[in-house]
Short mmCIF file of C-alpha atoms in Angstrom, two decimals:
data_model
loop_
_atom_site.label_atom_id
_atom_site.label_comp_id
_atom_site.label_asym_id
_atom_site.label_seq_id
_atom_site.Cartn_x
_atom_site.Cartn_y
_atom_site.Cartn_z
CA MET M 242 -21.02 112.53 104.68
CA ILE M 243 -24.47 114.10 104.18
CA VAL M 244 -26.31 113.03 100.89
CA ARG M 245 -26.72 115.95 98.46
CA PRO M 246 -30.21 116.30 97.12
CA SER M 247 -30.41 116.97 93.48
CA VAL M 248 -31.48 120.47 92.31
CA PRO M 249 -34.96 119.30 91.33
CA HIS M 250 -35.40 117.97 94.93
CA LEU M 251 -34.05 121.28 96.38
CA VAL M 252 -36.51 123.06 94.17
CA LEU M 253 -39.32 120.85 95.32
CA ALA M 254 -38.32 121.32 99.02
CA ALA M 255 -38.47 125.06 98.14
CA LEU M 256 -42.05 124.75 97.25
CA LEU M 257 -42.76 124.03 101.02
CA VAL M 258 -41.65 127.50 102.14
CA GLY M 259 -43.00 129.60 99.10
CA ALA M 260 -42.64 128.26 95.59
CA ALA M 261 -45.53 127.67 93.28
CA THR M 262 -46.29 125.72 90.07
CA ALA M 263 -47.23 127.60 87.16
CA ARG M 264 -48.74 125.56 84.07
CA GLY M 265 -46.55 122.78 85.01
CA ALA M 266 -43.23 124.85 85.40
CA LEU M 267 -41.61 125.41 88.63
CA ALA M 268 -41.39 129.16 89.74
CA PRO M 269 -38.98 129.40 92.60
CA VAL M 270 -39.74 131.84 95.26
CA SER M 271 -37.16 133.77 96.86
CA ALA M 272 -36.52 137.11 98.56
CA LEU M 273 -36.93 138.82 95.16
CA ASP M 274 -40.72 138.19 95.29
CA LEU M 275 -41.65 137.05 98.87
CA PHE M 276 -41.52 140.56 100.23
CA GLU M 277 -44.56 142.78 99.87
CA PRO M 278 -44.99 145.98 101.54
CA LEU M 279 -47.36 145.98 104.42
CA ARG M 280 -49.65 148.69 103.22
CA SER M 281 -49.81 146.99 99.79
CA ALA M 282 -50.48 143.51 101.28
CA ALA M 283 -53.43 144.62 103.30
CA ILE M 284 -55.21 146.12 100.13
CA GLY M 285 -54.73 142.84 98.36
CA GLY M 286 -51.50 143.65 96.70
CA ALA M 287 -52.72 146.76 94.97
CA GLY M 288 -50.98 150.08 95.16
CA GLY M 289 -48.91 150.58 92.01
CA ALA M 290 -50.74 153.96 91.58
CA ILE M 291 -50.37 155.15 95.26
CA GLY M 292 -47.57 157.70 95.86
CA ASN M 293 -45.78 159.83 98.39
CA ASP M 294 -44.92 156.56 100.31
CA PRO M 295 -41.25 155.28 99.92
CA ALA M 296 -42.61 152.10 101.71
CA LEU M 297 -44.38 151.08 98.52
CA ALA M 298 -41.31 151.64 96.46
CA PRO M 299 -41.11 147.79 96.01
CA VAL M 300 -44.46 147.65 94.30
CA ASN M 301 -43.66 150.84 92.18
CA PRO M 302 -40.31 152.66 92.47
CA ALA M 303 -42.11 156.01 91.48
CA ALA M 304 -44.04 155.84 94.86
CA ALA M 305 -41.05 157.50 96.52
CA ALA M 306 -40.78 160.53 94.21
CA ARG M 307 -42.69 163.14 96.05
CA VAL M 308 -41.43 162.20 99.65
CA ALA M 309 -41.11 165.36 101.75
CA ALA M 310 -39.08 164.05 104.66
CA PRO M 311 -36.43 161.31 105.33
CA SER M 312 -37.77 158.07 106.54
CA LEU M 313 -36.82 154.99 108.02
CA THR M 314 -38.93 151.59 108.01
CA LEU M 315 -38.22 148.26 109.92
CA GLY M 316 -40.55 145.39 109.75
CA GLY M 317 -40.90 141.62 109.91
CA GLN M 318 -43.28 139.05 108.72
CA SER M 319 -44.02 135.32 109.67
CA GLY M 320 -44.87 132.56 107.36
CA LEU M 321 -47.08 129.50 107.31
CA PHE M 322 -44.12 127.27 107.94
CA ARG M 323 -42.55 129.09 110.56
CA ASP M 324 -40.35 130.92 108.16
CA LEU M 325 -39.44 134.47 108.92
CA LEU M 326 -38.71 137.64 106.78
CA GLY M 327 -37.21 140.87 107.92
CA HIS M 328 -36.99 144.16 105.88
CA GLY M 329 -35.89 147.65 106.11
CA ASN M 330 -35.96 150.68 104.03
CA VAL M 331 -34.54 154.19 104.36
CA ALA M 332 -35.57 157.20 101.93
CA VAL M 333 -33.74 160.52 101.69
CA PRO M 334 -35.48 163.28 99.54
CA SER M 335 -33.34 166.07 97.93
CA ASP M 336 -34.16 168.87 95.45
CA ARG M 337 -33.37 166.47 92.55
CA GLY M 338 -35.55 163.59 93.67
CA THR M 339 -35.43 160.88 96.29
CA TRP M 340 -32.70 158.21 97.05
CA PHE M 341 -33.86 155.14 98.82
CA ALA M 342 -32.28 151.87 99.90
CA GLY M 343 -33.33 148.63 101.66
CA PHE M 344 -32.72 145.03 102.49
CA VAL M 345 -34.86 141.86 102.87
CA TYR M 346 -33.62 138.78 104.79
CA TYR M 347 -35.52 135.67 104.51
CA GLU M 348 -34.99 132.37 106.67
CA SER M 349 -36.93 129.12 106.22
CA PRO M 350 -37.35 126.48 109.04
CA SER M 351 -34.58 124.06 109.51
CA VAL M 352 -34.73 120.49 108.14
CA GLN M 353 -32.72 117.27 108.87
CA LEU M 354 -30.59 115.42 106.37
CA ARG M 355 -29.66 111.86 106.92
CA ALA M 356 -26.49 110.33 105.31
CA PRO M 357 -26.10 106.44 104.47
CA ASP M 358 -24.39 105.96 107.87
CA ASP M 359 -27.39 107.26 109.51
CA SER M 360 -25.65 110.36 110.69
CA VAL M 361 -28.09 113.44 110.76
CA ARG M 362 -27.36 117.07 109.91
CA THR M 363 -29.65 119.97 110.72
CA VAL M 364 -29.59 122.69 108.11
CA LEU M 365 -31.72 125.74 107.05
CA LEU M 366 -33.93 124.78 104.04
CA GLN M 367 -33.45 128.26 102.47
CA GLN M 368 -31.76 131.51 103.40
CA ASP M 369 -31.70 134.70 101.26
CA LEU M 370 -30.21 138.23 101.67
CA LEU M 371 -31.41 141.01 99.25
CA VAL M 372 -30.03 144.39 99.25
CA ALA M 373 -31.66 147.26 96.87
CA GLY M 374 -31.00 150.65 96.05
CA GLY M 375 -33.14 153.31 93.94
CA TYR M 376 -33.96 156.66 92.81
CA ALA M 377 -37.26 158.36 92.11
CA ARG M 378 -38.05 161.78 90.58
CA ALA M 379 -40.98 164.03 89.67
CA ILE M 380 -40.83 164.84 86.07
CA SER M 381 -43.68 167.33 86.11
CA PRO M 382 -46.45 168.28 88.61
CA GLY M 383 -48.39 165.20 87.27
CA LEU M 384 -45.74 162.74 86.47
CA SER M 385 -43.13 160.75 88.37
CA TRP M 386 -40.78 157.91 87.72
CA GLY M 387 -38.49 155.57 89.52
CA VAL M 388 -36.01 152.74 89.33
CA THR M 389 -34.66 149.99 91.64
CA ALA M 390 -31.76 147.73 91.32
CA LYS M 391 -31.47 144.71 93.55
CA VAL M 392 -28.89 142.09 94.40
CA MET M 393 -29.63 138.68 96.12
CA ARG M 394 -27.56 135.98 97.50
CA SER M 395 -29.60 132.63 98.17
CA HIS M 396 -28.57 129.40 99.92
CA LEU M 397 -30.61 126.05 99.74
CA PHE M 398 -29.66 123.53 102.34
CA GLU M 399 -26.62 125.54 103.41
CA GLU M 400 -24.78 123.96 100.38
CA PHE M 401 -26.18 125.31 97.20
CA VAL M 402 -25.62 129.23 96.46
CA ALA M 403 -27.14 131.29 93.88
CA GLN M 404 -26.68 134.97 93.14
CA ALA M 405 -29.07 136.93 91.12
CA GLY M 406 -29.68 140.52 90.37
CA ALA M 407 -32.90 142.34 89.02
CA VAL M 408 -34.14 145.75 88.25
CA ASP M 409 -37.80 147.39 88.81
CA LEU M 410 -38.99 150.34 86.77
CA GLY M 411 -42.04 152.42 87.50
CA LEU M 412 -44.17 155.42 86.46
CA GLN M 413 -47.03 157.23 88.20
CA ALA M 414 -49.24 159.94 86.68
CA ARG M 415 -51.95 162.05 88.08
CA LEU M 416 -54.92 162.01 85.67
CA THR M 417 -57.43 164.16 87.72
CA ASP M 418 -57.55 165.64 91.12
CA THR M 419 -58.85 162.44 92.64
CA LEU M 420 -57.46 159.80 90.09
CA LYS M 421 -53.77 158.55 89.48
CA ALA M 422 -52.38 155.72 87.36
CA GLY M 423 -49.31 153.73 87.78
CA VAL M 424 -47.27 151.18 85.68
CA ALA M 425 -44.26 149.23 86.64
CA VAL M 426 -42.15 146.07 85.85
CA ARG M 427 -40.58 144.06 88.62
CA ASN M 428 -37.74 141.59 88.73
CA LEU M 429 -36.37 142.04 85.38
CA GLY M 430 -33.18 140.15 85.18
CA PRO M 431 -31.11 137.28 83.99
CA SER M 432 -31.81 133.61 85.23
CA PHE M 433 -29.68 132.31 88.22
CA ARG M 434 -28.41 128.88 89.14
CA TYR M 435 -28.12 126.87 92.49
CA ALA M 436 -26.22 124.13 90.44
CA GLU M 437 -26.82 123.07 86.85
CA ASP M 438 -30.47 124.22 86.34
CA ALA M 439 -31.21 127.69 85.41
CA LEU M 440 -34.09 129.45 87.28
CA GLN M 441 -35.85 132.61 86.24
CA PRO M 442 -36.84 135.46 88.71
CA ARG M 443 -40.69 135.95 88.75
CA ALA M 444 -40.88 138.88 86.55
CA GLU M 445 -44.19 140.82 86.59
CA ALA M 446 -45.67 143.76 84.78
CA HIS M 447 -48.25 145.89 86.58
CA ALA M 448 -50.77 148.47 85.71
CA GLY M 449 -53.02 150.16 88.39
CA VAL M 450 -55.20 153.10 89.31
CA ALA M 451 -56.11 154.72 92.54
CA SER M 452 -58.61 157.11 93.54
CA GLY M 453 -58.85 159.26 96.65
CA TRP M 454 -61.66 161.28 98.19
CA ARG M 455 -62.01 163.41 101.34
CA VAL M 456 -65.29 162.03 102.72
CA ARG M 457 -65.48 164.24 105.74
CA GLN M 458 -63.87 167.46 106.38
CA GLY M 459 -61.86 168.07 109.34
CA GLY M 460 -61.35 170.94 111.74
CA GLN M 461 -58.58 173.34 112.11
CA ASP M 462 -56.23 170.72 113.57
CA SER M 463 -57.55 167.56 111.90
CA PRO M 464 -57.18 166.39 108.32
CA GLY M 465 -60.58 164.78 108.33
CA ASP M 466 -61.42 161.53 106.84
CA THR M 467 -60.19 160.02 103.53
CA LEU M 468 -60.79 156.98 101.40
CA ILE M 469 -58.59 155.48 98.75
CA ILE M 470 -59.55 152.80 96.46
CA ALA M 471 -56.94 150.93 94.43
CA ALA M 472 -56.77 148.25 91.75
CA ASP M 473 -53.92 146.59 89.87
CA PHE M 474 -53.45 144.09 87.11
CA ALA M 475 -50.29 141.95 87.21
CA TRP M 476 -49.04 139.75 84.54
CA ASN M 477 -46.38 137.21 85.18
CA LEU M 478 -44.03 137.73 82.18
CA HIS M 479 -42.63 134.19 82.10
CA ALA M 480 -45.45 131.94 83.14
CA GLY M 481 -48.10 133.85 81.30
CA TYR M 482 -51.04 134.22 83.68
CA GLY M 483 -52.64 137.38 85.20
CA GLU M 484 -53.81 138.59 88.46
CA VAL M 485 -56.34 141.23 89.68
CA ARG M 486 -55.65 142.79 93.07
CA ALA M 487 -57.93 145.45 94.56
CA GLY M 488 -58.69 147.12 97.89
CA ALA M 489 -59.60 150.08 100.00
CA GLU M 490 -58.16 152.21 102.76
CA TYR M 491 -60.18 154.46 104.98
CA ARG M 492 -58.17 156.83 107.00
CA TRP M 493 -60.03 158.41 110.09
CA LEU M 494 -58.82 161.67 111.21
CA GLY M 495 -55.43 161.12 109.56
CA LEU M 496 -54.67 158.69 112.78
CA LEU M 497 -56.20 155.30 111.94
CA ALA M 498 -56.12 153.52 108.90
CA PHE M 499 -58.58 150.56 108.18
CA ARG M 500 -57.54 148.43 104.86
CA VAL M 501 -59.16 145.66 103.16
CA GLY M 502 -58.45 143.88 99.91
CA SER M 503 -58.44 140.69 97.65
CA SER M 504 -56.50 139.15 94.75
CA ILE M 505 -58.03 136.96 92.30
CA GLY M 506 -56.17 134.86 89.67
CA GLY M 507 -52.61 134.27 89.94
CA VAL M 508 -51.27 130.87 89.94
CA PRO M 509 -53.73 128.85 88.00
CA GLY M 510 -56.01 126.90 90.22
CA GLU M 511 -55.37 129.15 93.28
CA LEU M 512 -58.43 130.44 95.09
CA ALA M 513 -59.00 134.26 95.76
CA ARG M 514 -56.96 135.58 98.73
CA LEU M 515 -58.49 137.94 101.17
CA ALA M 516 -56.45 140.58 103.05
CA ALA M 517 -56.94 143.06 105.91
CA GLY M 518 -54.85 145.55 107.92
CA LEU M 519 -54.54 148.47 110.22
CA GLY M 520 -52.21 151.50 110.28
CA PHE M 521 -51.76 154.04 113.06
CA SER M 522 -50.01 157.48 112.48
CA ASN M 523 -48.90 160.09 115.15
CA GLY M 524 -46.64 162.76 113.99
CA PRO M 525 -43.46 161.19 112.66
CA TYR M 526 -44.54 157.51 113.64
CA ARG M 527 -46.60 155.12 111.56
CA LEU M 528 -47.39 151.58 112.60
CA ASP M 529 -48.76 149.09 109.99
CA TYR M 530 -50.25 145.48 110.51
CA SER M 531 -51.44 143.31 107.83
CA ILE M 532 -52.97 139.83 107.54
CA ARG M 533 -53.70 137.71 104.67
CA PHE M 534 -56.06 134.78 104.50
CA SER M 535 -54.88 132.39 101.72
CA THR M 536 -54.41 128.74 100.91
CA GLY M 537 -51.48 129.62 98.90
CA PHE M 538 -47.64 130.07 100.13
CA THR M 539 -47.63 133.62 101.54
CA MET M 540 -46.21 135.42 104.46
CA PRO M 541 -49.66 135.85 106.35
CA GLN M 542 -48.79 138.15 109.13
CA ALA M 543 -46.64 141.31 109.21
CA LEU M 544 -45.73 144.27 111.21
CA ALA M 545 -43.70 147.34 110.36
CA ILE M 546 -42.82 150.72 112.06
CA THR M 547 -42.04 153.94 110.09
CA LEU M 548 -40.24 157.06 111.41
CA ALA M 549 -40.11 160.13 109.53
CA PHE M 550 -37.20 162.68 110.45
#
């Protein structure tokens, strides 16, 4: 018979694949907070005020409010410990707003457990599946809102099971022709349990701004070049610490996007994290790539493709 590790040992093992310590309290990381949209990840985690992009709904649900065409996004991310994350998102606009749904699947590397009789069993350290659905709508020409409901089922060592639910809420407002603001709260929900110990989802409150300019006029068939600068401040509602996230996106001729960003703060004692990425758009197709340079537990490299119908 395989020895069952205690819940504290399970949580400690989860640290190896993405948990963090915050002021002495364990903050478990799961599919609820591991996934970050590629465009946002490449600009340091900012993007709460960037709209017209349903792929950014996990940052702020209001980002899907003014989508013009249905779209499908599929992608994958690789972690520092050979852990993998896959995700997908579909958005369907209508006269009354945009409906969207998605999933996130996370799988950690396998580990070996040894019983007192020296028998060995190989199990996955962690395996999560999250499904989500949401709705976003424009209230006025300059104001949008959105909501996302999420349900997750998580396994640790293939023996301990937890189920969790959470809600995201968001608003975006156009302040001027070149300036937007956004606010959102993520992962609002009750605690969940793998066994006896109650664990709290990493709930965050976000406030951000984004400013965009056309830096070079295009021709008859070209949109020219645009520059977007975004900055967000995120506050962990349970652990009580903040993080500044900022970055920029330069789009050349509407085809290539060059992205760079950084985040400062977050888990106390953690260093600033740098990020970069590329995007390519051609008609209904968009390809995004992001990479993060960090000493923390993240999903460093990610790739996604979006198809607009």
